[in-house]
GROMACS .gro file of C-alpha atoms in nm:
model
  431
    1UNK     CA    1  -1.902  -4.502  -4.159
    2UNK     CA    2  -2.169  -4.254  -4.126
    3UNK     CA    3  -2.524  -4.322  -3.995
    4UNK     CA    4  -2.403  -4.612  -3.779
    5UNK     CA    5  -2.401  -4.847  -4.076
    6UNK     CA    6  -2.190  -5.161  -4.092
    7UNK     CA    7  -2.169  -5.178  -4.437
    8UNK     CA    8  -1.868  -5.083  -4.650
    9UNK     CA    9  -2.005  -4.966  -4.996
   10UNK     CA   10  -1.748  -4.973  -5.286
   11UNK     CA   11  -1.877  -4.822  -5.604
   12UNK     CA   12  -1.665  -4.909  -5.905
   13UNK     CA   13  -1.621  -4.799  -6.235
   14UNK     CA   14  -1.605  -5.028  -6.551
   15UNK     CA   15  -1.234  -5.148  -6.645
   16UNK     CA   16  -1.225  -4.911  -6.960
   17UNK     CA   17  -1.329  -4.583  -6.805
   18UNK     CA   18  -1.069  -4.329  -6.896
   19UNK     CA   19  -0.942  -4.142  -6.613
   20UNK     CA   20  -0.802  -3.883  -6.872
   21UNK     CA   21  -1.152  -3.768  -6.965
   22UNK     CA   22  -1.276  -3.729  -6.610
   23UNK     CA   23  -1.330  -3.420  -6.403
   24UNK     CA   24  -1.576  -3.318  -6.145
   25UNK     CA   25  -1.799  -3.251  -6.440
   26UNK     CA   26  -1.785  -3.377  -6.791
   27UNK     CA   27  -1.594  -3.223  -7.086
   28UNK     CA   28  -1.796  -2.891  -7.177
   29UNK     CA   29  -2.019  -2.960  -7.497
   30UNK     CA   30  -1.854  -2.920  -7.841
   31UNK     CA   31  -1.978  -2.545  -7.889
   32UNK     CA   32  -1.752  -2.460  -7.605
   33UNK     CA   33  -1.450  -2.585  -7.791
   34UNK     CA   34  -1.548  -2.392  -8.118
   35UNK     CA   35  -1.459  -2.054  -7.998
   36UNK     CA   36  -1.310  -1.814  -8.260
   37UNK     CA   37  -0.944  -1.752  -8.202
   38UNK     CA   38  -1.028  -1.383  -8.142
   39UNK     CA   39  -1.247  -1.487  -7.865
   40UNK     CA   40  -0.999  -1.713  -7.695
   41UNK     CA   41  -0.703  -1.470  -7.726
   42UNK     CA   42  -0.876  -1.148  -7.661
   43UNK     CA   43  -0.811  -1.029  -8.021
   44UNK     CA   44  -0.446  -1.010  -7.971
   45UNK     CA   45  -0.314  -1.327  -8.178
   46UNK     CA   46   0.016  -1.277  -8.313
   47UNK     CA   47   0.144  -0.995  -8.055
   48UNK     CA   48   0.469  -1.073  -7.892
   49UNK     CA   49   0.594  -0.954  -7.561
   50UNK     CA   50   0.876  -0.775  -7.709
   51UNK     CA   51   0.654  -0.564  -7.914
   52UNK     CA   52   0.444  -0.475  -7.606
   53UNK     CA   53   0.744  -0.384  -7.375
   54UNK     CA   54   1.020  -0.297  -7.620
   55UNK     CA   55   1.321  -0.472  -7.724
   56UNK     CA   56   1.518  -0.341  -7.455
   57UNK     CA   57   1.315  -0.475  -7.185
   58UNK     CA   58   1.271  -0.793  -7.343
   59UNK     CA   59   1.642  -0.860  -7.318
   60UNK     CA   60   1.606  -0.890  -6.938
   61UNK     CA   61   1.455  -1.237  -7.004
   62UNK     CA   62   1.610  -1.563  -7.094
   63UNK     CA   63   1.471  -1.765  -7.380
   64UNK     CA   64   1.241  -1.975  -7.187
   65UNK     CA   65   1.091  -1.689  -6.994
   66UNK     CA   66   1.026  -1.489  -7.321
   67UNK     CA   67   0.828  -1.784  -7.467
   68UNK     CA   68   0.614  -1.773  -7.169
   69UNK     CA   69   0.552  -1.405  -7.190
   70UNK     CA   70   0.506  -1.430  -7.563
   71UNK     CA   71   0.237  -1.692  -7.513
   72UNK     CA   72   0.063  -1.483  -7.269
   73UNK     CA   73   0.072  -1.184  -7.493
   74UNK     CA   74  -0.082  -1.379  -7.786
   75UNK     CA   75  -0.368  -1.458  -7.545
   76UNK     CA   76  -0.447  -1.100  -7.514
   77UNK     CA   77  -0.279  -1.073  -7.154
   78UNK     CA   78  -0.148  -0.726  -7.260
   79UNK     CA   79  -0.217  -0.566  -6.911
   80UNK     CA   80   0.067  -0.752  -6.771
   81UNK     CA   81   0.301  -0.534  -7.009
   82UNK     CA   82   0.133  -0.207  -7.008
   83UNK     CA   83   0.307   0.107  -6.945
   84UNK     CA   84   0.653  -0.057  -6.866
   85UNK     CA   85   0.905   0.211  -6.814
   86UNK     CA   86   1.220   0.226  -7.027
   87UNK     CA   87   1.508  -0.010  -6.971
   88UNK     CA   88   1.707   0.084  -6.653
   89UNK     CA   89   1.402   0.158  -6.448
   90UNK     CA   90   1.233  -0.097  -6.229
   91UNK     CA   91   1.432  -0.380  -6.386
   92UNK     CA   92   1.454  -0.592  -6.078
   93UNK     CA   93   1.066  -0.558  -6.067
   94UNK     CA   94   1.028  -0.662  -6.443
   95UNK     CA   95   1.249  -0.958  -6.378
   96UNK     CA   96   1.066  -1.058  -6.062
   97UNK     CA   97   0.735  -1.057  -6.251
   98UNK     CA   98   0.882  -1.266  -6.564
   99UNK     CA   99   1.030  -1.513  -6.320
  100UNK     CA  100   0.713  -1.557  -6.135
  101UNK     CA  101   0.510  -1.601  -6.464
  102UNK     CA  102   0.755  -1.860  -6.595
  103UNK     CA  103   0.736  -2.060  -6.239
  104UNK     CA  104   0.375  -2.037  -6.242
  105UNK     CA  105   0.352  -2.157  -6.588
  106UNK     CA  106   0.602  -2.450  -6.531
  107UNK     CA  107   0.398  -2.563  -6.245
  108UNK     CA  108   0.063  -2.629  -6.473
  109UNK     CA  109   0.057  -2.892  -6.726
  110UNK     CA  110   0.064  -2.721  -7.063
  111UNK     CA  111   0.177  -2.402  -6.904
  112UNK     CA  112  -0.019  -2.066  -6.835
  113UNK     CA  113  -0.158  -2.059  -7.211
  114UNK     CA  114  -0.325  -2.403  -7.144
  115UNK     CA  115  -0.465  -2.250  -6.804
  116UNK     CA  116  -0.580  -1.918  -6.937
  117UNK     CA  117  -0.754  -2.101  -7.252
  118UNK     CA  118  -0.908  -2.349  -7.039
  119UNK     CA  119  -1.048  -2.104  -6.792
  120UNK     CA  120  -1.188  -1.883  -7.061
  121UNK     CA  121  -1.379  -2.176  -7.216
  122UNK     CA  122  -1.525  -2.265  -6.875
  123UNK     CA  123  -1.605  -1.912  -6.787
  124UNK     CA  124  -1.775  -1.844  -7.105
  125UNK     CA  125  -1.983  -2.183  -7.078
  126UNK     CA  126  -2.078  -2.075  -6.745
  127UNK     CA  127  -2.193  -1.711  -6.864
  128UNK     CA  128  -2.406  -1.873  -7.130
  129UNK     CA  129  -2.561  -2.103  -6.885
  130UNK     CA  130  -2.461  -2.425  -7.061
  131UNK     CA  131  -2.584  -2.768  -6.897
  132UNK     CA  132  -2.258  -2.952  -6.834
  133UNK     CA  133  -2.458  -3.267  -6.821
  134UNK     CA  134  -2.607  -3.214  -7.170
  135UNK     CA  135  -2.621  -3.535  -7.357
  136UNK     CA  136  -2.593  -3.757  -7.036
  137UNK     CA  137  -2.855  -3.966  -6.848
  138UNK     CA  138  -2.781  -4.048  -6.475
  139UNK     CA  139  -2.810  -4.383  -6.338
  140UNK     CA  140  -2.686  -4.555  -6.025
  141UNK     CA  141  -2.326  -4.700  -6.108
  142UNK     CA  142  -2.215  -5.065  -6.035
  143UNK     CA  143  -2.091  -5.145  -5.723
  144UNK     CA  144  -2.003  -5.382  -5.428
  145UNK     CA  145  -2.147  -5.383  -5.073
  146UNK     CA  146  -1.947  -5.561  -4.825
  147UNK     CA  147  -2.093  -5.614  -4.476
  148UNK     CA  148  -1.811  -5.614  -4.230
  149UNK     CA  149  -1.701  -5.948  -4.107
  150UNK     CA  150  -1.902  -6.124  -4.376
  151UNK     CA  151  -1.747  -6.422  -4.578
  152UNK     CA  152  -1.731  -6.183  -4.877
  153UNK     CA  153  -1.549  -5.901  -4.677
  154UNK     CA  154  -1.288  -6.163  -4.552
  155UNK     CA  155  -1.232  -6.303  -4.894
  156UNK     CA  156  -1.173  -5.954  -5.030
  157UNK     CA  157  -0.956  -5.854  -4.750
  158UNK     CA  158  -0.749  -6.157  -4.809
  159UNK     CA  159  -0.702  -6.082  -5.183
  160UNK     CA  160  -0.636  -5.720  -5.087
  161UNK     CA  161  -0.359  -5.822  -4.847
  162UNK     CA  162  -0.183  -6.010  -5.136
  163UNK     CA  163  -0.233  -5.696  -5.343
  164UNK     CA  164  -0.106  -5.466  -5.090
  165UNK     CA  165   0.243  -5.608  -5.173
  166UNK     CA  166   0.242  -5.423  -5.508
  167UNK     CA  167   0.050  -5.108  -5.390
  168UNK     CA  168   0.169  -4.738  -5.350
  169UNK     CA  169  -0.004  -4.504  -5.093
  170UNK     CA  170  -0.067  -4.144  -5.174
  171UNK     CA  171  -0.159  -3.886  -4.892
  172UNK     CA  172  -0.324  -3.577  -5.005
  173UNK     CA  173  -0.223  -3.326  -4.719
  174UNK     CA  174  -0.219  -2.968  -4.861
  175UNK     CA  175  -0.447  -2.818  -4.594
  176UNK     CA  176  -0.418  -2.645  -4.261
  177UNK     CA  177  -0.616  -2.726  -3.955
  178UNK     CA  178  -0.787  -2.378  -3.928
  179UNK     CA  179  -1.138  -2.511  -3.943
  180UNK     CA  180  -1.056  -2.744  -3.663
  181UNK     CA  181  -0.934  -2.443  -3.460
  182UNK     CA  182  -0.567  -2.548  -3.502
  183UNK     CA  183  -0.309  -2.325  -3.676
  184UNK     CA  184  -0.058  -2.608  -3.757
  185UNK     CA  185  -0.077  -2.878  -4.019
  186UNK     CA  186  -0.357  -3.129  -3.986
  187UNK     CA  187  -0.109  -3.422  -4.011
  188UNK     CA  188   0.039  -3.331  -3.668
  189UNK     CA  189  -0.305  -3.326  -3.511
  190UNK     CA  190  -0.349  -3.633  -3.250
  191UNK     CA  191  -0.575  -3.910  -3.392
  192UNK     CA  192  -0.681  -3.992  -3.018
  193UNK     CA  193  -0.605  -3.876  -2.681
  194UNK     CA  194  -0.457  -4.189  -2.504
  195UNK     CA  195  -0.140  -4.185  -2.661
  196UNK     CA  196  -0.149  -3.865  -2.849
  197UNK     CA  197  -0.051  -4.032  -3.182
  198UNK     CA  198  -0.068  -3.806  -3.479
  199UNK     CA  199  -0.235  -3.873  -3.809
  200UNK     CA  200   0.093  -3.897  -3.985
  201UNK     CA  201   0.237  -4.129  -3.729
  202UNK     CA  202  -0.081  -4.350  -3.795
  203UNK     CA  203  -0.046  -4.342  -4.167
  204UNK     CA  204   0.330  -4.440  -4.160
  205UNK     CA  205   0.256  -4.711  -3.901
  206UNK     CA  206  -0.013  -4.867  -4.138
  207UNK     CA  207   0.206  -4.877  -4.441
  208UNK     CA  208   0.485  -5.048  -4.241
  209UNK     CA  209   0.245  -5.272  -4.098
  210UNK     CA  210   0.130  -5.369  -4.447
  211UNK     CA  211   0.503  -5.394  -4.558
  212UNK     CA  212   0.581  -5.606  -4.259
  213UNK     CA  213   0.298  -5.857  -4.334
  214UNK     CA  214   0.371  -5.866  -4.699
  215UNK     CA  215   0.736  -5.946  -4.635
  216UNK     CA  216   0.634  -6.241  -4.375
  217UNK     CA  217   0.365  -6.372  -4.629
  218UNK     CA  218   0.579  -6.387  -4.932
  219UNK     CA  219   0.925  -6.441  -4.765
  220UNK     CA  220   1.068  -6.141  -4.957
  221UNK     CA  221   1.232  -5.894  -4.726
  222UNK     CA  222   1.295  -5.664  -5.030
  223UNK     CA  223   0.950  -5.565  -5.061
  224UNK     CA  224   0.890  -5.180  -4.994
  225UNK     CA  225   0.565  -5.017  -4.984
  226UNK     CA  226   0.596  -4.649  -5.057
  227UNK     CA  227   0.416  -4.351  -4.939
  228UNK     CA  228   0.391  -4.024  -5.119
  229UNK     CA  229   0.276  -3.716  -4.949
  230UNK     CA  230   0.136  -3.419  -5.144
  231UNK     CA  231   0.213  -3.093  -4.947
  232UNK     CA  232   0.127  -2.728  -5.032
  233UNK     CA  233   0.305  -2.409  -4.977
  234UNK     CA  234   0.115  -2.389  -4.646
  235UNK     CA  235   0.223  -2.733  -4.522
  236UNK     CA  236   0.539  -2.847  -4.688
  237UNK     CA  237   0.795  -2.715  -4.416
  238UNK     CA  238   0.596  -2.828  -4.145
  239UNK     CA  239   0.568  -3.169  -4.283
  240UNK     CA  240   0.911  -3.207  -4.359
  241UNK     CA  241   1.018  -3.082  -4.016
  242UNK     CA  242   0.782  -3.333  -3.849
  243UNK     CA  243   0.914  -3.629  -4.058
  244UNK     CA  244   1.267  -3.512  -3.967
  245UNK     CA  245   1.185  -3.479  -3.603
  246UNK     CA  246   1.031  -3.835  -3.586
  247UNK     CA  247   1.293  -3.976  -3.820
  248UNK     CA  248   1.017  -4.071  -4.058
  249UNK     CA  249   0.828  -4.267  -3.788
  250UNK     CA  250   1.051  -4.576  -3.848
  251UNK     CA  251   1.042  -4.568  -4.244
  252UNK     CA  252   1.335  -4.648  -4.447
  253UNK     CA  253   1.524  -4.354  -4.618
  254UNK     CA  254   1.351  -4.257  -4.938
  255UNK     CA  255   1.030  -4.483  -4.852
  256UNK     CA  256   0.828  -4.169  -4.782
  257UNK     CA  257   0.847  -3.884  -5.058
  258UNK     CA  258   0.702  -3.557  -5.066
  259UNK     CA  259   0.572  -3.360  -5.377
  260UNK     CA  260   0.434  -3.019  -5.332
  261UNK     CA  261   0.167  -2.845  -5.517
  262UNK     CA  262   0.213  -2.487  -5.637
  263UNK     CA  263  -0.037  -2.216  -5.628
  264UNK     CA  264  -0.179  -2.113  -5.969
  265UNK     CA  265  -0.265  -1.762  -6.115
  266UNK     CA  266  -0.561  -1.584  -5.965
  267UNK     CA  267  -0.819  -1.445  -6.238
  268UNK     CA  268  -0.916  -1.072  -6.230
  269UNK     CA  269  -1.214  -1.101  -6.443
  270UNK     CA  270  -1.460  -1.317  -6.656
  271UNK     CA  271  -1.204  -1.306  -6.971
  272UNK     CA  272  -0.956  -1.491  -6.757
  273UNK     CA  273  -0.720  -1.185  -6.712
  274UNK     CA  274  -0.426  -1.283  -6.494
  275UNK     CA  275  -0.439  -1.063  -6.170
  276UNK     CA  276  -0.165  -0.854  -6.053
  277UNK     CA  277  -0.123  -0.747  -5.703
  278UNK     CA  278  -0.278  -0.394  -5.663
  279UNK     CA  279   0.001  -0.296  -5.434
  280UNK     CA  280   0.299  -0.422  -5.641
  281UNK     CA  281   0.253  -0.422  -6.019
  282UNK     CA  282   0.532  -0.647  -6.045
  283UNK     CA  283   0.383  -0.933  -5.853
  284UNK     CA  284   0.122  -1.197  -5.969
  285UNK     CA  285  -0.152  -1.287  -5.751
  286UNK     CA  286  -0.171  -1.644  -5.697
  287UNK     CA  287  -0.426  -1.888  -5.504
  288UNK     CA  288  -0.435  -2.234  -5.349
  289UNK     CA  289  -0.527  -2.495  -5.609
  290UNK     CA  290  -0.757  -2.806  -5.528
  291UNK     CA  291  -0.656  -3.158  -5.441
  292UNK     CA  292  -0.674  -3.264  -5.806
  293UNK     CA  293  -0.327  -3.127  -5.844
  294UNK     CA  294  -0.201  -3.467  -5.711
  295UNK     CA  295  -0.264  -3.616  -6.042
  296UNK     CA  296  -0.038  -3.383  -6.248
  297UNK     CA  297   0.224  -3.401  -5.963
  298UNK     CA  298   0.221  -3.776  -5.996
  299UNK     CA  299   0.336  -3.739  -6.368
  300UNK     CA  300   0.559  -3.436  -6.343
  301UNK     CA  301   0.750  -3.562  -6.030
  302UNK     CA  302   0.802  -3.895  -6.216
  303UNK     CA  303   0.666  -4.096  -5.893
  304UNK     CA  304   0.384  -4.272  -6.088
  305UNK     CA  305   0.623  -4.395  -6.374
  306UNK     CA  306   0.890  -4.476  -6.093
  307UNK     CA  307   0.637  -4.691  -5.905
  308UNK     CA  308   0.539  -4.869  -6.216
  309UNK     CA  309   0.888  -4.957  -6.309
  310UNK     CA  310   0.937  -5.088  -5.946
  311UNK     CA  311   0.648  -5.325  -6.005
  312UNK     CA  312   0.373  -5.159  -5.822
  313UNK     CA  313   0.029  -5.239  -5.972
  314UNK     CA  314  -0.219  -5.016  -5.765
  315UNK     CA  315  -0.230  -4.669  -5.606
  316UNK     CA  316  -0.443  -4.603  -5.295
  317UNK     CA  317  -0.526  -4.217  -5.267
  318UNK     CA  318  -0.676  -4.093  -4.942
  319UNK     CA  319  -0.705  -3.770  -4.742
  320UNK     CA  320  -0.517  -3.627  -4.445
  321UNK     CA  321  -0.776  -3.669  -4.171
  322UNK     CA  322  -0.962  -3.985  -4.251
  323UNK     CA  323  -0.808  -4.256  -4.027
  324UNK     CA  324  -1.119  -4.475  -4.047
  325UNK     CA  325  -1.041  -4.517  -4.417
  326UNK     CA  326  -0.755  -4.745  -4.339
  327UNK     CA  327  -1.021  -5.026  -4.249
  328UNK     CA  328  -1.121  -5.004  -4.619
  329UNK     CA  329  -0.782  -5.043  -4.782
  330UNK     CA  330  -0.752  -5.413  -4.805
  331UNK     CA  331  -1.113  -5.496  -4.901
  332UNK     CA  332  -1.103  -5.212  -5.168
  333UNK     CA  333  -0.788  -5.355  -5.320
  334UNK     CA  334  -0.930  -5.703  -5.321
  335UNK     CA  335  -1.229  -5.588  -5.506
  336UNK     CA  336  -1.031  -5.397  -5.745
  337UNK     CA  337  -0.808  -5.703  -5.820
  338UNK     CA  338  -1.113  -5.938  -5.828
  339UNK     CA  339  -1.303  -5.726  -6.064
  340UNK     CA  340  -1.014  -5.611  -6.260
  341UNK     CA  341  -1.119  -5.241  -6.203
  342UNK     CA  342  -0.878  -4.964  -6.336
  343UNK     CA  343  -1.064  -4.733  -6.100
  344UNK     CA  344  -1.236  -4.785  -5.782
  345UNK     CA  345  -1.382  -4.547  -5.523
  346UNK     CA  346  -1.475  -4.598  -5.164
  347UNK     CA  347  -1.820  -4.482  -5.086
  348UNK     CA  348  -2.050  -4.401  -4.791
  349UNK     CA  349  -2.437  -4.415  -4.748
  350UNK     CA  350  -2.602  -4.077  -4.800
  351UNK     CA  351  -2.949  -3.972  -4.748
  352UNK     CA  352  -3.146  -3.801  -5.036
  353UNK     CA  353  -3.073  -3.449  -5.060
  354UNK     CA  354  -2.770  -3.467  -4.802
  355UNK     CA  355  -2.515  -3.218  -4.875
  356UNK     CA  356  -2.234  -3.443  -5.005
  357UNK     CA  357  -2.115  -3.523  -5.360
  358UNK     CA  358  -2.269  -3.840  -5.513
  359UNK     CA  359  -2.091  -4.098  -5.729
  360UNK     CA  360  -2.314  -4.111  -6.035
  361UNK     CA  361  -2.289  -4.303  -6.369
  362UNK     CA  362  -2.342  -4.053  -6.683
  363UNK     CA  363  -2.443  -4.252  -6.994
  364UNK     CA  364  -2.425  -4.075  -7.326
  365UNK     CA  365  -2.775  -4.050  -7.450
  366UNK     CA  366  -2.631  -4.094  -7.826
  367UNK     CA  367  -2.562  -4.459  -7.722
  368UNK     CA  368  -2.186  -4.413  -7.749
  369UNK     CA  369  -2.053  -4.616  -7.460
  370UNK     CA  370  -1.705  -4.472  -7.491
  371UNK     CA  371  -1.824  -4.142  -7.367
  372UNK     CA  372  -1.996  -4.294  -7.034
  373UNK     CA  373  -1.861  -4.169  -6.728
  374UNK     CA  374  -1.859  -4.254  -6.355
  375UNK     CA  375  -1.811  -3.935  -6.159
  376UNK     CA  376  -1.888  -3.722  -5.859
  377UNK     CA  377  -2.187  -3.504  -5.907
  378UNK     CA  378  -2.246  -3.231  -5.652
  379UNK     CA  379  -2.550  -3.264  -5.442
  380UNK     CA  380  -2.682  -2.930  -5.564
  381UNK     CA  381  -2.662  -3.063  -5.918
  382UNK     CA  382  -2.763  -3.402  -5.863
  383UNK     CA  383  -3.134  -3.303  -5.775
  384UNK     CA  384  -3.213  -3.104  -6.102
  385UNK     CA  385  -3.024  -3.363  -6.327
  386UNK     CA  386  -3.253  -3.642  -6.178
  387UNK     CA  387  -3.555  -3.429  -6.195
  388UNK     CA  388  -3.480  -3.359  -6.570
  389UNK     CA  389  -3.406  -3.700  -6.645
  390UNK     CA  390  -3.638  -3.907  -6.459
  391UNK     CA  391  -3.908  -3.682  -6.314
  392UNK     CA  392  -3.778  -3.786  -5.946
  393UNK     CA  393  -3.526  -3.615  -5.739
  394UNK     CA  394  -3.274  -3.740  -5.515
  395UNK     CA  395  -3.505  -3.956  -5.301
  396UNK     CA  396  -3.418  -4.223  -5.037
  397UNK     CA  397  -3.479  -4.600  -5.128
  398UNK     CA  398  -3.777  -4.709  -4.907
  399UNK     CA  399  -3.587  -5.059  -4.849
  400UNK     CA  400  -3.274  -4.908  -4.730
  401UNK     CA  401  -3.329  -4.549  -4.611
  402UNK     CA  402  -3.077  -4.412  -4.805
  403UNK     CA  403  -3.031  -4.270  -5.168
  404UNK     CA  404  -2.923  -4.526  -5.419
  405UNK     CA  405  -2.655  -4.267  -5.515
  406UNK     CA  406  -2.383  -4.322  -5.277
  407UNK     CA  407  -2.162  -4.051  -5.109
  408UNK     CA  408  -1.808  -3.968  -5.239
  409UNK     CA  409  -1.540  -4.025  -4.996
  410UNK     CA  410  -1.260  -3.899  -5.215
  411UNK     CA  411  -1.072  -4.225  -5.154
  412UNK     CA  412  -0.962  -4.388  -5.475
  413UNK     CA  413  -0.777  -4.714  -5.591
  414UNK     CA  414  -0.643  -4.689  -5.937
  415UNK     CA  415  -0.462  -4.941  -6.152
  416UNK     CA  416  -0.114  -4.818  -6.191
  417UNK     CA  417  -0.073  -4.900  -6.552
  418UNK     CA  418  -0.372  -4.764  -6.674
  419UNK     CA  419  -0.321  -4.469  -6.456
  420UNK     CA  420   0.037  -4.394  -6.605
  421UNK     CA  421  -0.119  -4.430  -6.952
  422UNK     CA  422  -0.382  -4.163  -6.865
  423UNK     CA  423  -0.120  -3.944  -6.711
  424UNK     CA  424   0.083  -3.942  -7.034
  425UNK     CA  425  -0.253  -3.843  -7.241
  426UNK     CA  426  -0.329  -3.516  -7.362
  427UNK     CA  427  -0.461  -3.380  -7.034
  428UNK     CA  428  -0.140  -3.474  -6.855
  429UNK     CA  429  -0.313  -3.537  -6.524
  430UNK     CA  430  -0.493  -3.206  -6.501
  431UNK     CA  431  -0.841  -3.273  -6.313
   0.00000   0.00000   0.00000
């Protein structure tokens, strides 16, 4: 815990809070959705790829790839198809671009058409200076504060231990250790120097310890506590190699699964034109995406659905270099079970104005409670939001010395049934 505090702060959402409507920010106001077809498509509605590149070039692609190309043509991405040479010239390059567009489209829920449409709406809202919090009033969310070693802490820990039997763990590990002065994956860095145990070994050891205790307490040796790791193109091979070398650190075959996030298309301008490599006209520029990809991957990989069918009831999400969070697993699960929360997030104390995101409740000012959100608000947005709504900024509470808005740790516990229902909704896990 930061600031030498001995308190574990658990800030929770109401049970009915729909994850499918969440993001770092609320949905753009309705006027962002009421854009004309010409605006959203760059004025190219109805245009097909074949019309742009010619029937001969169109024959280079299968039906699935052509469908992707057609959707992009209809959205005004005509620069992708400009000045294509006649069939027989650069055919390999054309195919390479088509295959890359199809692959990138398949990796994003709703495809590249949804990606471009959403990007344009967000870019246009930003250009207009829209207030993303318009129609919401901020307040401190409901929460639980557990003092380490207290009777309440021990009670929640005991309840969480029982819940751990039906919990799956998800480790988000898409980044390298460059900011730490290390060129490899962060998961192979040592947690401490006495034994040199790596982060990944520590995490697998913890999962296996939870599993062993669950089996002993229940008398059921068939209990398996799964671990899913999200990698990226930068970390996937090294993570798999480490697990292979260490024989999954003692985990059973199939107990540790890996899902890899793909890169997304880079944008060239404020109209969300897909960027091509300036040195290779047949190559789409891509970029790493955020950790929010884990949710769409939990859906597309079938992991969330499988865990639900296997009888799992909760999912614990945590980050790759946060070993102290393991101390919060059981009490957080206990709070989730006892309060019947669909979503629970572990928070830490933060000072007023501290450069850390804050968990905040946003209540709809029209009184419609179904719109209420409990989300992370970035520190540079929290101050003006509070000033506008209350006349006071992000100030410390005199009785505690900390802001009443707790810090976001990016550690979540989700009720699996509600999570799967949300993943099957219109957003398909896209955060």
